[in-house]
Amino acid sequence: MSQARPPGPEPLVLGIETSCDETGVGLVRGTTLLANAVASSLDEHARYGGVVPEIASRAHLEALLPTLTEALDTAGASLADLDAIAVTAGPGLAGALMVGVGAAKALALALDLPLYGVNHLVAHVAADRLDSGPMTEPAVALLVSGGHTELLYVTDIATSAPVVGQTLDDAAGEAFDKVARLLDLPYPGGPAIDRAARDGDPHAVSLPRGLMTPRDLQRHPHDFSFSGLKTAVARHVEEARRDGVAVSVADVAASFQESVADVLSAKTIRLAQEKGVTSVLLGGGVAANRRIRELLAERAADVDLHLRVPRLSLCTDNGAMVAALGAAVVASGAEPSDLGFGTDSTLPFTQVAVSG
Ligand code: KG4
Ligand code: ZN
């Protein structure tokens, strides 16, 4: 093994992400992004209309070493330059997580480096540091993807980012994917609906806003629900087809998207105001949505909130976000994870990094 370098002012951290269908390997020094290599098995899942865990795990196994090599090449670094390794320990698909954690443990052992098992969702928030530097804390973060829809209250990215609200049923991206299927649009449905909605009227079809009645807001002020909305779209499409009326895909897509954007932005602003924060962050693959970004930006500006949205390649699942969180945890002085740690497909938010 080559000689360990004297540590620089900030540690060079390798991040490994394999919680879903993206194999991500990133390299970060402090809050500086050096490489973000991603291989996706998305195409292999497309014909099933969703991620197939077994296919994802096998794809991670095949993609991990080439993705690691690509990241090191991009950064002009070698394994001997690393100071620490961070890996997603959860939440995510159990088998998929195991591939990344197994690889990270092997690397940590072989290179005699500290290893940090970190929380995937908090890593989504940490990604923003690579674009805009550390955020003013506390802050509120809205994470929306195919697997999650959560509101986080971030008090200290390295130690505490509790979840304050979440979906009671489908994730936002999942709702996009299911509604796209109802409209005979391709998978993944989010981009297809976003495109179709451009030519549609967002007020053409009257659709419900999940958990927004005064009673719902009392019981679930920060939670989301998209199943009623999805059912309302299904009913609209069925009725139109039964009556021989042509369904305007553009109008339905625009109306559905408007409902999701309305609820997501209203609840995010509500929580931000309740907590008195000055910054709000939007992350996850659904952050690509044009209308969600637009409406959230509008409503944030109305109440003088600063909205941060990382570039899209940092919003979707990637290894750089894991490295970014790892670097923050290292900087906080936290102990590395014990090498015996397991994956946890339901890792709670209260755990930013796993200890043992
Ligand atoms: O973060 P991501 O790449 O993977 C995980 O699910 O973790 O998010 C993928 C999800 C899919 O459900 C996809 O339909 C959705 O993000 N998505 C979008 C858009 N682009 C991707 N949803 C709405 N509008 C988009 N433009
Ligand atoms: Zn994710």
Short mmCIF file of C-alpha atoms and ligand atoms in Angstrom, two decimals:
data_model
loop_
_atom_site.label_atom_id
_atom_site.label_comp_id
_atom_site.label_asym_id
_atom_site.label_seq_id
_atom_site.Cartn_x
_atom_site.Cartn_y
_atom_site.Cartn_z
CA MET A 1 0.00 0.00 0.00
CA SER A 2 1.32 3.48 -0.79
CA GLN A 3 2.29 5.90 1.97
CA ALA A 4 -0.55 7.90 3.48
CA ARG A 5 -0.36 11.59 2.50
CA PRO A 6 -0.27 14.17 5.24
CA PRO A 7 -3.86 15.39 5.46
CA GLY A 8 -4.55 18.66 3.63
CA PRO A 9 -6.60 21.49 5.13
CA GLU A 10 -9.78 19.66 4.19
CA PRO A 11 -10.14 15.90 3.81
CA LEU A 12 -10.68 14.30 0.42
CA VAL A 13 -13.85 12.20 0.76
CA LEU A 14 -15.10 9.46 -1.54
CA GLY A 15 -18.89 9.00 -1.58
CA ILE A 16 -20.68 5.85 -2.70
CA GLU A 17 -24.42 5.74 -3.43
CA THR A 18 -26.36 2.59 -4.35
CA SER A 19 -29.74 2.97 -2.61
CA CYS A 20 -31.94 2.74 -5.70
CA ASP A 21 -31.19 2.52 -9.42
CA GLU A 22 -28.24 4.92 -9.67
CA THR A 23 -24.69 3.77 -8.96
CA GLY A 24 -22.98 6.96 -7.87
CA VAL A 25 -19.39 7.63 -6.92
CA GLY A 26 -18.34 11.16 -6.03
CA LEU A 27 -15.23 12.91 -4.80
CA VAL A 28 -15.44 16.01 -2.65
CA ARG A 29 -12.93 18.12 -0.74
CA GLY A 30 -14.78 20.12 1.91
CA THR A 31 -17.57 21.71 -0.13
CA THR A 32 -15.69 21.52 -3.43
CA LEU A 33 -16.98 19.03 -5.99
CA LEU A 34 -14.19 17.17 -7.78
CA ALA A 35 -16.08 14.34 -9.50
CA ASN A 36 -19.60 12.98 -9.76
CA ALA A 37 -19.77 9.76 -11.80
CA VAL A 38 -23.16 8.09 -12.15
CA ALA A 39 -24.29 4.92 -13.93
CA SER A 40 -28.03 4.34 -14.06
CA SER A 41 -29.97 1.11 -14.57
CA LEU A 42 -33.12 3.13 -15.37
CA ASP A 43 -33.45 1.66 -18.88
CA GLU A 44 -33.46 -1.89 -17.51
CA HIS A 45 -36.48 -1.07 -15.31
CA ALA A 46 -38.46 0.90 -17.89
CA ARG A 47 -40.47 -2.03 -19.24
CA TYR A 48 -41.60 -2.95 -15.70
CA GLY A 49 -42.82 0.60 -15.03
CA GLY A 50 -40.77 0.89 -11.84
CA VAL A 51 -37.49 -0.11 -10.21
CA VAL A 52 -37.00 -3.88 -9.83
CA PRO A 53 -34.78 -4.38 -6.73
CA GLU A 54 -33.01 -7.52 -7.96
CA ILE A 55 -32.10 -5.89 -11.29
CA ALA A 56 -30.88 -2.78 -9.48
CA SER A 57 -28.58 -4.80 -7.16
CA ARG A 58 -26.99 -6.71 -10.04
CA ALA A 59 -26.50 -3.50 -12.00
CA HIS A 60 -24.75 -1.88 -9.01
CA LEU A 61 -22.37 -4.82 -8.77
CA GLU A 62 -21.41 -4.46 -12.42
CA ALA A 63 -21.23 -0.66 -12.44
CA LEU A 64 -19.43 0.03 -9.18
CA LEU A 65 -15.80 -0.43 -10.17
CA PRO A 66 -16.07 1.32 -13.57
CA THR A 67 -17.90 4.22 -11.88
CA LEU A 68 -15.23 4.43 -9.17
CA THR A 69 -12.49 4.48 -11.81
CA GLU A 70 -14.33 7.19 -13.74
CA ALA A 71 -14.68 9.37 -10.63
CA LEU A 72 -11.00 9.02 -9.71
CA ASP A 73 -9.93 9.78 -13.30
CA THR A 74 -12.16 12.87 -13.46
CA ALA A 75 -10.73 14.18 -10.19
CA GLY A 76 -7.17 13.28 -11.19
CA ALA A 77 -6.90 11.38 -7.91
CA SER A 78 -5.91 7.89 -6.86
CA LEU A 79 -7.19 5.72 -4.03
CA ALA A 80 -4.03 6.60 -2.07
CA ASP A 81 -5.12 10.28 -1.99
CA LEU A 82 -8.35 9.57 -0.09
CA ASP A 83 -8.78 10.66 3.52
CA ALA A 84 -12.22 9.14 4.23
CA ILE A 85 -15.04 7.16 2.65
CA ALA A 86 -18.77 7.80 3.02
CA VAL A 87 -21.49 5.44 1.87
CA THR A 88 -25.28 5.46 1.90
CA ALA A 89 -26.35 3.10 4.70
CA GLY A 90 -30.08 3.78 4.17
CA PRO A 91 -32.88 4.36 3.57
CA GLY A 92 -33.24 2.52 0.27
CA LEU A 93 -33.55 -0.93 -1.28
CA ALA A 94 -31.88 -3.45 1.04
CA GLY A 95 -30.06 -5.48 -1.63
CA ALA A 96 -28.96 -2.37 -3.51
CA LEU A 97 -27.61 -0.73 -0.35
CA MET A 98 -25.61 -3.85 0.49
CA VAL A 99 -23.61 -3.62 -2.73
CA GLY A 100 -22.41 -0.08 -1.95
CA VAL A 101 -21.82 -0.73 1.74
CA GLY A 102 -19.92 -3.97 0.96
CA ALA A 103 -17.70 -2.15 -1.53
CA ALA A 104 -17.13 0.77 0.85
CA LYS A 105 -16.14 -1.56 3.71
CA ALA A 106 -13.71 -3.44 1.45
CA LEU A 107 -12.10 -0.17 0.35
CA ALA A 108 -11.93 1.18 3.90
CA LEU A 109 -10.28 -2.01 5.14
CA ALA A 110 -7.83 -2.26 2.26
CA LEU A 111 -6.85 1.42 2.42
CA ASP A 112 -7.08 1.69 6.21
CA LEU A 113 -9.44 4.66 5.98
CA PRO A 114 -12.26 5.85 8.24
CA LEU A 115 -15.70 4.89 6.93
CA TYR A 116 -18.92 6.81 7.50
CA GLY A 117 -22.30 5.20 6.82
CA VAL A 118 -24.63 8.11 6.12
CA ASN A 119 -28.31 8.87 5.60
CA HIS A 120 -29.36 9.10 1.94
CA LEU A 121 -32.01 11.74 2.54
CA VAL A 122 -29.77 14.04 4.49
CA ALA A 123 -27.19 13.57 1.72
CA HIS A 124 -29.74 15.03 -0.74
CA VAL A 125 -29.73 18.17 1.40
CA ALA A 126 -25.92 18.19 1.65
CA ALA A 127 -25.62 18.16 -2.17
CA ASP A 128 -26.55 21.84 -2.16
CA ARG A 129 -23.29 22.72 -0.34
CA LEU A 130 -21.39 21.77 -3.49
CA ASP A 131 -23.20 24.46 -5.46
CA SER A 132 -23.75 27.22 -2.94
CA GLY A 133 -21.59 26.45 0.12
CA PRO A 134 -22.96 25.78 3.60
CA MET A 135 -26.56 26.85 4.07
CA THR A 136 -27.74 29.20 6.81
CA GLU A 137 -29.11 26.84 9.45
CA PRO A 138 -31.74 26.11 10.56
CA ALA A 139 -33.36 25.65 7.17
CA VAL A 140 -36.26 23.72 5.68
CA ALA A 141 -35.69 21.17 2.90
CA LEU A 142 -38.27 19.62 0.60
CA LEU A 143 -37.11 16.31 -0.88
CA VAL A 144 -39.16 14.96 -3.74
CA SER A 145 -38.23 11.92 -5.80
CA GLY A 146 -39.54 8.59 -7.00
CA GLY A 147 -38.93 7.10 -3.56
CA HIS A 148 -39.52 9.95 -1.15
CA THR A 149 -41.45 13.08 -0.34
CA GLU A 150 -40.29 14.64 2.87
CA LEU A 151 -40.01 17.94 4.65
CA LEU A 152 -36.90 18.21 6.81
CA TYR A 153 -36.02 20.73 9.47
CA VAL A 154 -32.25 20.98 9.14
CA THR A 155 -30.67 22.35 12.29
CA ASP A 156 -27.14 20.99 11.73
CA ILE A 157 -26.47 19.00 8.58
CA ALA A 158 -23.79 16.89 10.29
CA THR A 159 -25.90 15.85 13.24
CA SER A 160 -29.59 16.67 13.00
CA ALA A 161 -32.09 16.96 10.18
CA PRO A 162 -35.35 15.55 11.52
CA VAL A 163 -38.23 14.77 9.21
CA VAL A 164 -41.24 16.91 10.02
CA GLY A 165 -43.58 15.84 7.25
CA GLN A 166 -43.83 13.02 4.74
CA THR A 167 -46.19 11.36 2.32
CA LEU A 168 -48.80 9.08 3.80
CA ASP A 169 -49.02 7.08 0.57
CA ASP A 170 -47.27 7.60 -2.79
CA ALA A 171 -44.08 9.60 -3.20
CA ALA A 172 -44.45 12.66 -5.46
CA GLY A 173 -42.39 11.08 -8.27
CA GLU A 174 -44.35 7.85 -7.94
CA ALA A 175 -47.57 9.85 -8.41
CA PHE A 176 -46.11 11.38 -11.59
CA ASP A 177 -45.14 7.89 -12.81
CA LYS A 178 -48.60 6.41 -12.07
CA VAL A 179 -50.53 9.28 -13.61
CA ALA A 180 -48.29 9.11 -16.69
CA ARG A 181 -49.26 5.46 -17.07
CA LEU A 182 -52.96 6.41 -16.88
CA LEU A 183 -52.33 8.86 -19.71
CA ASP A 184 -50.34 6.32 -21.77
CA LEU A 185 -47.17 8.39 -21.35
CA PRO A 186 -43.77 6.63 -21.06
CA TYR A 187 -41.83 5.80 -17.85
CA PRO A 188 -40.38 7.69 -16.05
CA GLY A 189 -43.55 9.72 -16.03
CA GLY A 190 -42.28 12.95 -14.48
CA PRO A 191 -40.44 14.32 -17.50
CA ALA A 192 -43.25 13.13 -19.82
CA ILE A 193 -45.93 14.93 -17.78
CA ASP A 194 -43.77 18.03 -17.47
CA ARG A 195 -43.43 18.12 -21.28
CA ALA A 196 -47.11 17.39 -21.98
CA ALA A 197 -48.23 20.01 -19.43
CA ARG A 198 -46.51 22.80 -21.37
CA ASP A 199 -49.39 22.86 -23.87
CA GLY A 200 -52.12 22.33 -21.29
CA ASP A 201 -54.40 24.47 -19.15
CA PRO A 202 -53.66 23.89 -15.44
CA HIS A 203 -57.23 24.86 -14.56
CA ALA A 204 -58.96 22.70 -17.19
CA VAL A 205 -59.67 19.77 -14.87
CA SER A 206 -60.71 20.36 -11.29
CA LEU A 207 -58.52 18.11 -9.13
CA PRO A 208 -58.18 17.80 -5.33
CA ARG A 209 -55.32 19.18 -3.22
CA GLY A 210 -54.13 16.42 -0.86
CA LEU A 211 -54.35 17.12 2.91
CA MET A 212 -55.14 20.80 2.45
CA THR A 213 -58.63 21.11 4.01
CA PRO A 214 -58.66 23.00 7.34
CA ARG A 215 -59.32 19.70 9.15
CA ASP A 216 -56.48 17.91 7.34
CA LEU A 217 -54.16 20.82 8.03
CA GLN A 218 -54.88 20.46 11.73
CA ARG A 219 -54.09 16.76 11.81
CA HIS A 220 -51.39 16.64 9.14
CA PRO A 221 -50.00 20.16 8.77
CA HIS A 222 -46.75 19.02 7.12
CA ASP A 223 -47.69 15.68 5.56
CA PHE A 224 -48.63 14.88 1.97
CA SER A 225 -51.00 12.50 0.23
CA PHE A 226 -51.21 11.90 -3.51
CA SER A 227 -53.43 8.83 -3.72
CA GLY A 228 -56.69 10.83 -3.83
CA LEU A 229 -55.30 12.99 -6.62
CA LYS A 230 -54.21 9.93 -8.59
CA THR A 231 -57.67 8.37 -8.14
CA ALA A 232 -59.35 11.61 -9.28
CA VAL A 233 -57.23 11.60 -12.45
CA ALA A 234 -58.10 7.92 -13.06
CA ARG A 235 -61.81 8.68 -12.64
CA HIS A 236 -61.62 11.65 -15.00
CA VAL A 237 -59.90 9.56 -17.68
CA GLU A 238 -62.31 6.62 -17.25
CA GLU A 239 -65.41 8.82 -17.43
CA ALA A 240 -64.17 10.63 -20.52
CA ARG A 241 -63.38 7.35 -22.27
CA ARG A 242 -66.73 5.85 -21.27
CA ASP A 243 -68.56 8.90 -22.64
CA GLY A 244 -66.51 8.81 -25.84
CA VAL A 245 -64.98 12.21 -25.07
CA ALA A 246 -61.34 12.71 -26.09
CA VAL A 247 -59.02 13.11 -23.10
CA SER A 248 -56.74 16.11 -23.41
CA VAL A 249 -53.47 14.66 -22.15
CA ALA A 250 -51.98 18.16 -22.00
CA ASP A 251 -54.83 19.54 -19.86
CA VAL A 252 -54.88 16.56 -17.48
CA ALA A 253 -51.07 16.65 -17.16
CA ALA A 254 -51.08 20.39 -16.49
CA SER A 255 -53.93 20.17 -13.96
CA PHE A 256 -52.31 17.25 -12.13
CA GLN A 257 -48.93 18.98 -12.06
CA GLU A 258 -50.54 22.17 -10.76
CA SER A 259 -52.14 20.29 -7.86
CA VAL A 260 -48.80 18.69 -6.87
CA ALA A 261 -46.89 21.97 -7.20
CA ASP A 262 -49.56 23.85 -5.24
CA VAL A 263 -49.52 21.46 -2.27
CA LEU A 264 -45.74 20.96 -2.18
CA SER A 265 -45.01 24.67 -2.25
CA ALA A 266 -47.80 25.66 0.16
CA LYS A 267 -46.67 23.15 2.81
CA THR A 268 -42.99 24.01 2.41
CA ILE A 269 -43.61 27.73 2.87
CA ARG A 270 -45.93 27.02 5.78
CA LEU A 271 -43.25 25.03 7.62
CA ALA A 272 -40.55 27.60 6.82
CA GLN A 273 -42.69 30.35 8.30
CA GLU A 274 -43.64 28.29 11.31
CA LYS A 275 -39.96 27.60 12.05
CA GLY A 276 -38.87 31.14 11.17
CA VAL A 277 -36.07 30.02 8.82
CA THR A 278 -34.62 32.20 6.06
CA SER A 279 -33.66 29.48 3.55
CA VAL A 280 -35.56 26.71 1.83
CA LEU A 281 -34.00 23.96 -0.23
CA LEU A 282 -35.58 21.86 -2.97
CA GLY A 283 -33.96 18.50 -3.81
CA GLY A 284 -34.60 15.07 -5.35
CA GLY A 285 -35.33 14.10 -8.95
CA VAL A 286 -38.76 15.78 -9.01
CA ALA A 287 -36.97 19.11 -8.45
CA ALA A 288 -36.50 18.98 -12.24
CA ASN A 289 -40.18 19.83 -12.60
CA ARG A 290 -40.62 23.24 -14.21
CA ARG A 291 -43.87 24.16 -12.47
CA ILE A 292 -42.79 22.99 -9.00
CA ARG A 293 -39.63 25.09 -9.19
CA GLU A 294 -41.54 28.07 -10.57
CA LEU A 295 -44.35 28.09 -8.00
CA LEU A 296 -42.04 27.43 -5.05
CA ALA A 297 -39.74 30.25 -6.21
CA GLU A 298 -42.72 32.61 -6.58
CA ARG A 299 -44.15 31.82 -3.17
CA ALA A 300 -40.75 31.92 -1.47
CA ALA A 301 -40.05 35.35 -2.97
CA ASP A 302 -43.44 36.60 -1.75
CA VAL A 303 -42.40 36.00 1.86
CA ASP A 304 -38.69 36.86 1.48
CA LEU A 305 -37.43 33.31 1.74
CA HIS A 306 -34.23 32.36 -0.03
CA LEU A 307 -34.79 29.29 -2.26
CA ARG A 308 -31.85 27.03 -3.07
CA VAL A 309 -32.07 24.37 -5.77
CA PRO A 310 -28.88 22.48 -6.60
CA ARG A 311 -28.11 21.80 -10.26
CA LEU A 312 -30.11 18.81 -11.50
CA SER A 313 -27.17 16.36 -11.57
CA LEU A 314 -26.87 16.96 -7.82
CA CYS A 315 -30.65 16.68 -7.25
CA THR A 316 -31.00 13.17 -8.65
CA ASP A 317 -29.32 10.30 -6.77
CA ASN A 318 -25.52 10.62 -6.92
CA GLY A 319 -22.32 9.86 -5.02
CA ALA A 320 -21.16 13.46 -4.69
CA MET A 321 -24.00 14.24 -2.28
CA VAL A 322 -22.90 11.31 -0.11
CA ALA A 323 -19.32 12.58 -0.17
CA ALA A 324 -20.57 16.10 0.65
CA LEU A 325 -22.42 14.84 3.72
CA GLY A 326 -19.41 12.66 4.63
CA ALA A 327 -17.15 15.74 4.48
CA ALA A 328 -19.54 17.65 6.76
CA VAL A 329 -19.64 14.75 9.24
CA VAL A 330 -15.82 14.45 9.19
CA ALA A 331 -15.52 18.22 9.77
CA SER A 332 -17.88 17.95 12.75
CA GLY A 333 -15.39 15.64 14.43
CA ALA A 334 -17.80 12.70 14.59
CA GLU A 335 -16.37 9.22 15.07
CA PRO A 336 -16.36 6.98 11.98
CA SER A 337 -18.92 4.17 11.80
CA ASP A 338 -17.89 0.86 13.27
CA LEU A 339 -17.09 -1.49 10.35
CA GLY A 340 -19.74 -3.88 11.62
CA PHE A 341 -22.63 -1.57 10.69
CA GLY A 342 -25.41 -2.97 8.56
CA THR A 343 -27.63 -1.41 5.94
CA ASP A 344 -30.97 -0.07 7.11
CA SER A 345 -33.66 0.27 4.48
CA THR A 346 -35.70 2.44 6.85
CA LEU A 347 -32.85 4.39 8.43
CA PRO A 348 -34.52 7.13 10.46
CA PHE A 349 -33.81 10.76 9.72
CA THR A 350 -32.63 11.36 13.20
CA GLN A 351 -29.55 9.40 12.24
CA VAL A 352 -27.35 11.44 9.92
CA ALA A 353 -24.45 9.00 10.27
CA VAL A 354 -24.47 5.48 11.73
CA SER A 355 -22.19 4.73 14.63
CA GLY A 356 -22.03 0.99 15.08
O1 KG4 B 1 -34.26 11.35 -7.51
P1 KG4 B 1 -34.64 10.44 -8.65
O2 KG4 B 1 -33.82 10.50 -9.90
O3 KG4 B 1 -34.63 8.94 -8.19
C1 KG4 B 1 -35.25 8.49 -7.03
O4 KG4 B 1 -36.46 8.22 -7.11
O5 KG4 B 1 -34.58 8.43 -5.97
O6 KG4 B 1 -36.17 10.74 -8.99
C2 KG4 B 1 -36.84 10.06 -10.01
C3 KG4 B 1 -38.27 10.54 -10.02
C4 KG4 B 1 -39.16 9.75 -10.98
O7 KG4 B 1 -40.36 9.40 -10.31
C5 KG4 B 1 -39.43 10.74 -12.12
O8 KG4 B 1 -40.69 10.55 -12.72
C6 KG4 B 1 -39.36 12.06 -11.37
O9 KG4 B 1 -38.32 11.92 -10.43
N1 KG4 B 1 -39.07 13.19 -12.26
C7 KG4 B 1 -39.90 14.22 -12.46
C8 KG4 B 1 -39.30 15.05 -13.45
N2 KG4 B 1 -38.10 14.50 -13.78
C9 KG4 B 1 -37.96 13.35 -13.04
N3 KG4 B 1 -41.10 14.50 -11.92
C10 KG4 B 1 -41.72 15.60 -12.34
N4 KG4 B 1 -41.22 16.43 -13.27
C11 KG4 B 1 -40.02 16.20 -13.85
N5 KG4 B 1 -39.55 17.04 -14.77
ZN ZN B 2 -32.80 9.92 -3.49
#
